[in-house]
Coordinates of C-alpha atoms in Angstrom, one line a residue:
M1 CA 55.0 7.0 -52.3
R2 CA 55.5 5.7 -55.8
A3 CA 53.6 7.4 -58.8
S4 CA 51.7 4.4 -59.7
R5 CA 50.2 4.2 -56.2
C6 CA 49.4 8.0 -56.1
T7 CA 47.6 7.7 -59.5
W8 CA 45.6 4.6 -58.2
L9 CA 44.5 6.4 -55.0
A10 CA 43.6 9.5 -57.1
L11 CA 41.5 7.5 -59.4
A12 CA 39.8 5.7 -56.6
F13 CA 38.8 9.0 -54.9
V14 CA 37.3 10.6 -58.1
A15 CA 35.3 7.3 -58.4
T16 CA 34.0 7.7 -54.7
M17 CA 33.2 11.4 -55.3
A18 CA 31.3 10.6 -58.6
A19 CA 29.3 7.9 -56.8
A20 CA 28.3 10.3 -54.0
L21 CA 27.5 13.3 -56.2
A22 CA 26.1 11.9 -59.4
P23 CA 22.4 11.4 -60.0
A24 CA 20.9 7.8 -60.0
E25 CA 20.7 7.9 -63.8
T26 CA 24.5 8.7 -64.1
L27 CA 25.6 6.1 -61.6
A28 CA 23.6 3.4 -63.5
E29 CA 25.3 4.3 -66.8
T30 CA 28.8 4.5 -65.4
G31 CA 28.8 1.5 -63.1
F32 CA 29.8 3.4 -60.0
G33 CA 28.1 2.8 -56.9
F34 CA 24.4 1.3 -57.9
P35 CA 23.3 -1.2 -60.3
A36 CA 20.6 -0.2 -62.8
E37 CA 17.7 -1.6 -60.6
A38 CA 18.8 0.2 -57.5
A39 CA 19.2 3.5 -59.3
A40 CA 15.6 3.1 -60.6
N41 CA 14.3 2.3 -57.1
L42 CA 16.1 5.5 -55.9
R43 CA 14.6 7.7 -58.6
D44 CA 11.2 6.3 -58.0
S45 CA 11.5 7.0 -54.3
Q46 CA 12.8 10.5 -55.0
E47 CA 9.6 11.2 -57.2
Q48 CA 7.3 9.9 -54.6
E49 CA 8.5 11.4 -51.4
V50 CA 10.1 15.0 -50.9
S51 CA 10.7 16.5 -47.6
V52 CA 10.3 20.2 -46.8
G53 CA 10.5 20.8 -43.2
P54 CA 7.4 19.2 -41.6
V55 CA 5.8 18.4 -44.9
R56 CA 6.3 15.2 -46.9
T57 CA 5.0 15.0 -50.4
H58 CA 3.4 11.9 -52.1
P59 CA 1.9 11.5 -55.7
G60 CA -1.8 12.1 -56.1
T61 CA -3.6 9.1 -54.6
G62 CA -5.8 6.9 -57.0
V63 CA -9.3 7.8 -55.8
S64 CA -11.6 4.9 -56.3
G65 CA -13.5 5.2 -59.7
C66 CA -11.1 8.1 -60.7
E67 CA -7.9 6.2 -61.7
G68 CA -6.6 7.3 -65.1
R69 CA -9.4 9.9 -65.8
S70 CA -8.2 13.1 -67.5
D71 CA -11.7 14.8 -67.6
V72 CA -11.7 15.8 -64.0
L73 CA -9.7 18.0 -61.8
G74 CA -8.3 15.1 -59.4
V75 CA -5.6 15.3 -56.8
S76 CA -2.2 16.1 -58.3
R77 CA -0.3 15.1 -55.0
V78 CA -0.9 14.6 -51.4
V79 CA 1.3 16.4 -48.6
E80 CA 1.6 14.7 -45.3
I81 CA 2.2 17.2 -42.5
D82 CA 4.0 16.5 -39.2
T83 CA 2.4 19.0 -36.8
T84 CA 4.8 18.0 -33.9
S85 CA 6.5 21.3 -33.9
G86 CA 3.1 23.3 -34.4
P87 CA 3.8 24.7 -37.9
E88 CA 1.7 27.6 -39.2
F89 CA 0.6 28.1 -42.9
G90 CA -0.8 30.9 -44.8
D91 CA -0.3 34.6 -45.4
Q92 CA -0.6 35.3 -41.7
Y93 CA 2.4 33.4 -41.0
S94 CA 4.5 34.1 -44.2
K95 CA 7.7 34.8 -42.5
T96 CA 7.9 31.3 -40.9
E97 CA 5.5 29.4 -43.2
P98 CA 6.9 26.0 -44.4
K99 CA 5.8 26.6 -48.0
F100 CA 4.9 23.5 -50.0
L101 CA 2.7 24.8 -53.0
E102 CA 4.1 25.3 -56.3
P103 CA 2.7 28.0 -58.8
G104 CA -0.8 26.7 -60.0
E105 CA -1.3 24.5 -56.8
I106 CA -4.4 24.9 -54.5
V107 CA -5.6 23.5 -51.4
L108 CA -9.4 23.4 -50.9
T109 CA -10.7 24.1 -47.2
F110 CA -14.0 24.6 -45.7
D111 CA -14.9 26.2 -42.3
D112 CA -17.8 25.9 -39.9
G113 CA -19.8 22.9 -40.7
P114 CA -21.1 20.4 -41.0
A115 CA -24.5 21.7 -42.1
R116 CA -26.1 18.9 -43.8
R117 CA -28.1 21.1 -46.3
Y118 CA -24.9 22.6 -47.7
T119 CA -22.1 20.1 -46.7
M120 CA -23.7 17.3 -48.9
P121 CA -23.9 19.0 -52.2
I122 CA -20.4 20.4 -51.6
L123 CA -19.3 16.7 -51.1
E124 CA -21.0 15.6 -54.3
A125 CA -19.2 18.5 -56.3
L126 CA -15.9 17.3 -54.7
D127 CA -16.7 13.7 -55.7
E128 CA -17.6 14.5 -59.2
Q129 CA -14.2 16.2 -59.8
C130 CA -12.5 13.5 -57.9
V131 CA -10.8 16.0 -55.5
K132 CA -10.2 16.0 -51.8
A133 CA -10.4 19.0 -49.2
T134 CA -9.9 19.7 -45.6
F135 CA -12.8 20.5 -43.4
F136 CA -12.3 22.7 -40.3
S137 CA -15.3 21.7 -38.2
V138 CA -16.9 23.6 -35.3
G139 CA -17.5 21.4 -32.3
R140 CA -21.1 22.3 -31.7
M141 CA -21.8 21.7 -35.4
A142 CA -20.2 18.1 -35.2
I143 CA -22.3 17.2 -32.2
S144 CA -25.5 18.5 -33.9
D145 CA -24.8 16.3 -36.9
P146 CA -22.2 13.5 -36.4
A147 CA -23.5 11.7 -39.4
T148 CA -22.7 14.3 -41.9
L149 CA -19.2 14.7 -40.4
Q150 CA -18.6 11.1 -40.6
E151 CA -19.7 11.1 -44.3
V152 CA -17.0 13.8 -44.8
A153 CA -14.3 11.5 -43.4
R154 CA -15.7 8.3 -45.1
R155 CA -15.4 10.2 -48.5
G156 CA -11.6 10.7 -47.7
H157 CA -11.5 14.2 -46.9
T158 CA -9.3 15.5 -44.0
V159 CA -11.2 16.7 -40.8
G160 CA -9.7 19.4 -38.6
T161 CA -11.2 21.7 -36.0
H162 CA -12.4 25.2 -35.6
T163 CA -13.0 25.4 -31.7
W164 CA -16.2 24.6 -29.9
S165 CA -18.4 27.5 -30.7
H166 CA -16.5 29.8 -33.1
K167 CA -15.4 32.4 -30.6
N168 CA -12.5 34.8 -31.4
L169 CA -9.6 33.2 -29.2
S170 CA -7.6 36.6 -29.4
A171 CA -10.5 38.0 -27.3
L172 CA -10.4 35.4 -24.5
G173 CA -8.5 34.9 -21.4
A174 CA -6.2 31.8 -21.1
A175 CA -8.7 29.6 -19.3
A176 CA -11.6 30.3 -21.7
M177 CA -9.3 30.1 -24.7
K178 CA -8.1 26.7 -23.7
R179 CA -11.7 25.3 -23.0
E180 CA -12.9 26.7 -26.4
F181 CA -10.0 24.9 -28.3
E182 CA -9.9 21.7 -26.4
L183 CA -13.6 21.3 -26.2
G184 CA -14.0 21.8 -29.9
L185 CA -11.2 19.2 -30.6
S186 CA -12.9 16.7 -28.4
A187 CA -16.3 17.3 -29.7
V188 CA -15.1 16.8 -33.3
S189 CA -13.2 13.6 -32.5
A190 CA -16.2 12.3 -30.6
A191 CA -18.6 12.9 -33.6
L192 CA -16.2 11.3 -35.8
G193 CA -15.7 8.4 -33.6
S194 CA -12.0 8.6 -34.3
P195 CA -9.3 11.4 -33.7
A196 CA -9.5 14.3 -35.7
A197 CA -6.4 15.6 -37.7
P198 CA -4.1 17.9 -35.7
F199 CA -5.1 20.7 -38.0
F200 CA -6.7 23.9 -36.8
R201 CA -7.8 27.2 -38.0
F202 CA -8.5 30.3 -35.9
P203 CA -12.1 31.6 -36.2
Y204 CA -12.0 35.0 -37.9
L205 CA -8.2 34.1 -38.4
G206 CA -8.0 36.0 -35.0
H207 CA -5.0 34.9 -32.8
N208 CA -2.5 36.4 -30.3
N209 CA 0.7 35.1 -28.9
A210 CA -0.9 33.3 -26.1
S211 CA -3.1 31.3 -28.2
R212 CA -0.6 30.5 -30.9
N213 CA 1.8 29.4 -28.2
Y214 CA -0.7 26.9 -26.4
I215 CA -1.8 25.4 -29.7
R216 CA 1.8 25.0 -30.7
S217 CA 2.5 23.3 -27.5
R218 CA -0.2 20.8 -28.2
G219 CA 1.5 19.8 -31.4
I220 CA -1.2 21.1 -33.6
G221 CA -0.6 22.7 -37.0
V222 CA -2.4 26.2 -37.7
F223 CA -3.6 26.7 -41.1
G224 CA -4.5 30.4 -42.2
I225 CA -5.4 31.3 -45.9
H226 CA -4.0 32.7 -49.0
V227 CA -7.2 33.2 -50.9
D228 CA -10.6 34.0 -49.3
S229 CA -13.9 33.4 -51.1
T230 CA -15.8 35.8 -48.8
D231 CA -18.7 33.6 -49.4
F232 CA -20.4 34.7 -46.1
R233 CA -21.1 38.0 -47.7
T234 CA -23.2 37.0 -50.5
K235 CA -26.0 34.4 -51.5
N236 CA -24.8 34.5 -55.0
P237 CA -22.6 31.8 -56.4
A238 CA -21.4 33.6 -59.3
V239 CA -19.9 36.1 -56.8
V240 CA -18.1 33.4 -55.0
R241 CA -16.6 32.1 -58.4
N242 CA -15.6 35.5 -59.4
N243 CA -13.9 36.1 -56.0
I244 CA -11.8 33.0 -56.1
L245 CA -10.8 33.3 -59.7
T246 CA -9.8 36.9 -59.5
R247 CA -7.9 36.5 -56.3
L248 CA -6.2 33.4 -57.3
G249 CA -5.2 34.9 -60.5
R250 CA -3.3 37.4 -58.5
E251 CA -1.9 35.0 -56.0
K252 CA -1.2 32.0 -58.6
K253 CA -1.5 29.5 -55.7
G254 CA -2.6 29.1 -52.2
I255 CA -4.9 27.7 -49.5
L256 CA -8.4 28.5 -50.4
L257 CA -11.1 29.3 -47.8
F258 CA -14.8 28.4 -48.2
H259 CA -17.5 27.8 -45.7
D260 CA -19.6 24.6 -45.8
I261 CA -22.5 26.3 -44.2
Q262 CA -22.9 28.9 -47.0
P263 CA -25.5 28.4 -49.7
S264 CA -23.3 30.5 -52.1
T265 CA -20.4 28.0 -51.8
A266 CA -22.8 25.1 -52.2
G267 CA -24.2 26.5 -55.3
A268 CA -20.8 27.6 -56.8
L269 CA -18.5 24.7 -56.2
A270 CA -19.3 22.3 -59.1
T271 CA -18.8 25.0 -61.8
L272 CA -15.9 26.6 -59.9
L273 CA -13.9 23.3 -60.0
E274 CA -14.6 22.9 -63.7
E275 CA -13.3 26.4 -64.3
L276 CA -10.2 25.5 -62.1
K277 CA -9.6 22.6 -64.1
E278 CA -9.9 24.5 -67.6
R279 CA -7.4 27.1 -66.2
G280 CA -4.9 24.6 -65.4
Y281 CA -5.0 24.5 -61.5
K282 CA -3.9 21.5 -59.5
V283 CA -5.4 20.4 -56.3
V284 CA -3.1 19.3 -53.4
H285 CA -4.7 17.3 -50.4
M286 CA -3.3 17.7 -46.8
V287 CA -3.1 14.8 -44.5
S288 CA -1.6 14.5 -41.1
K289 CA 1.3 12.2 -40.0
H290 CA -0.2 11.7 -36.6
P291 CA -3.8 12.1 -35.3
A292 CA -4.7 14.7 -32.8
V293 CA -4.5 13.9 -29.1
T294 CA -7.5 15.1 -27.1
L295 CA -7.6 15.7 -23.2
P296 CA -9.6 13.4 -20.9
E297 CA -11.5 16.0 -19.0
Y298 CA -13.0 17.5 -22.4
D299 CA -13.6 14.1 -23.8
A300 CA -16.1 13.6 -21.0
I301 CA -18.0 16.7 -21.7
A302 CA -18.0 16.0 -25.5
E303 CA -19.1 12.4 -24.9
K304 CA -21.9 13.5 -22.7
S305 CA -23.2 15.9 -25.1
L306 CA -23.1 13.3 -28.0
R307 CA -25.0 10.8 -25.9
A308 CA -27.7 13.4 -25.1
K309 CA -27.9 14.0 -28.9
S310 CA -28.5 10.5 -29.7
V311 CA -31.2 10.2 -27.0
A312 CA -32.9 13.3 -28.4
A313 CA -32.5 12.0 -32.0
A314 CA -34.3 8.8 -31.1
K315 CA -37.2 10.7 -29.6
S316 CA -37.5 13.3 -32.3
P317 CA -36.4 13.3 -36.0
L318 CA -36.3 17.3 -35.8
A319 CA -33.3 16.8 -33.4
E320 CA -31.5 15.3 -36.5
R321 CA -31.4 18.7 -38.1
S322 CA -27.9 20.3 -38.3
A323 CA -27.8 23.6 -36.5
T324 CA -25.2 26.4 -36.6
W325 CA -23.0 27.7 -34.0
P326 CA -24.4 30.8 -31.8
V327 CA -22.1 33.7 -31.4
S328 CA -22.9 33.8 -27.6
G329 CA -24.2 31.6 -24.9
P330 CA -23.2 29.7 -21.8
E331 CA -20.1 27.5 -22.1
P332 CA -20.4 23.7 -21.3
D333 CA -17.6 23.7 -19.0
E334 CA -19.4 22.0 -16.1
V335 CA -20.6 18.4 -16.6
Q336 CA -23.0 18.6 -13.6
T337 CA -26.7 19.4 -14.4
P338 CA -28.2 22.1 -12.3
A339 CA -30.7 21.1 -9.7
K340 CA -34.4 21.4 -11.0
P341 CA -36.6 24.0 -9.3
S342 CA -38.9 22.4 -6.6
A343 CA -42.0 24.1 -8.0
P344 CA -41.5 24.9 -11.7
S345 CA -44.1 27.5 -12.8
A346 CA -46.7 26.2 -15.3
R347 CA -47.4 27.9 -18.8
P348 CA -50.6 29.7 -18.9
A349 CA -53.2 27.8 -20.9
N350 CA -53.6 30.5 -23.6
R351 CA -49.9 31.0 -24.0
P352 CA -48.7 29.3 -27.3
A353 CA -45.4 27.2 -27.2
K354 CA -42.4 29.1 -28.2
P355 CA -41.3 28.1 -31.6
Q356 CA -38.0 26.8 -32.0
D357 CA -35.2 28.6 -34.0
W358 CA -33.3 25.7 -35.6
S359 CA -30.5 27.9 -36.9
N360 CA -29.4 28.6 -33.2
P361 CA -28.5 25.6 -31.1
S362 CA -29.0 27.7 -28.0
N363 CA -32.6 27.1 -28.8
D364 CA -32.2 23.5 -29.8
P365 CA -33.9 21.2 -27.1
W366 CA -31.0 18.6 -27.2
Q367 CA -28.4 21.1 -26.5
L368 CA -30.5 22.7 -23.9
R369 CA -30.7 19.3 -22.0
S370 CA -27.4 18.4 -22.7
F371 CA -25.6 21.3 -21.0
G372 CA -28.3 22.0 -18.5
W373 CA -29.5 25.2 -20.1
E374 CA -33.2 24.7 -19.5

């Protein structure tokens, strides 16, 4: 081969490699590969979307009324999570966790609600700082107060699930574990009126291999935590603020755990968010790539209980009160209503009616009727 042809081929090879390896800015300047406009488009797409395993990153969304505001905490960016493979996040899964948070970045999460009395002021505090969070809702709570859960979603927050009645799944057999998980997913979706996100958190962070494998097989992402507010141990908002700031100061970043059934968190959140902004923290909002898929047999039970709640609410405004989940009680795994006794005993004339404990849904009339417990 003549020397001139070898030289030409060598130059062509160098140009090709430069086009493949150089960043968009270099390509635009040298003229190799991309025109300037194409290079700019590539640079924009690189800034807007970064893939890390099942996580895809977008810039912070423009929350209505919050665009361009520098006086609020805001959302720095949004991560879209593909849960098809059942990824697990948090310190509990640190060896396999798809890490997506940079130093100074936090995710706000709330468990156990909705509980209108505390969920609503939490939503107001989040709105005031233009931030978004993820709520892991309990099925019984969702059925108790679907309007509040729908308000959570309406304000742009992500709604995941936290079982039907907050049982520790690691202590249950396979059938009971499946029922507790699936009914929670169906109940939250029924209360929302649309599928929940395929995001799940174990109650008490209690899991075993069987429960993890089952939930992974359902294409659901599991979310542990990095920083715990331990708000359930105090009624003092100042203690919650100090817990978060101290522990976050050590961890530098992470998924934060609160409970939107706790008065301490409802009282602490507004000033805590202000402090987080002053200290330079950034909020990341998690969204799902696909909605969760429920199972028809559990949808039927959830829809039945939701209809019963609607009937009870129409008859008595007290039924609109949000309840909290009981730690024990019968499971609504049968749709059939037990036959009524042929001769019910009458209450003695001098015996007062039993007062209702509105903090316990086992004593809530609509739940008793819904699941045939009376």
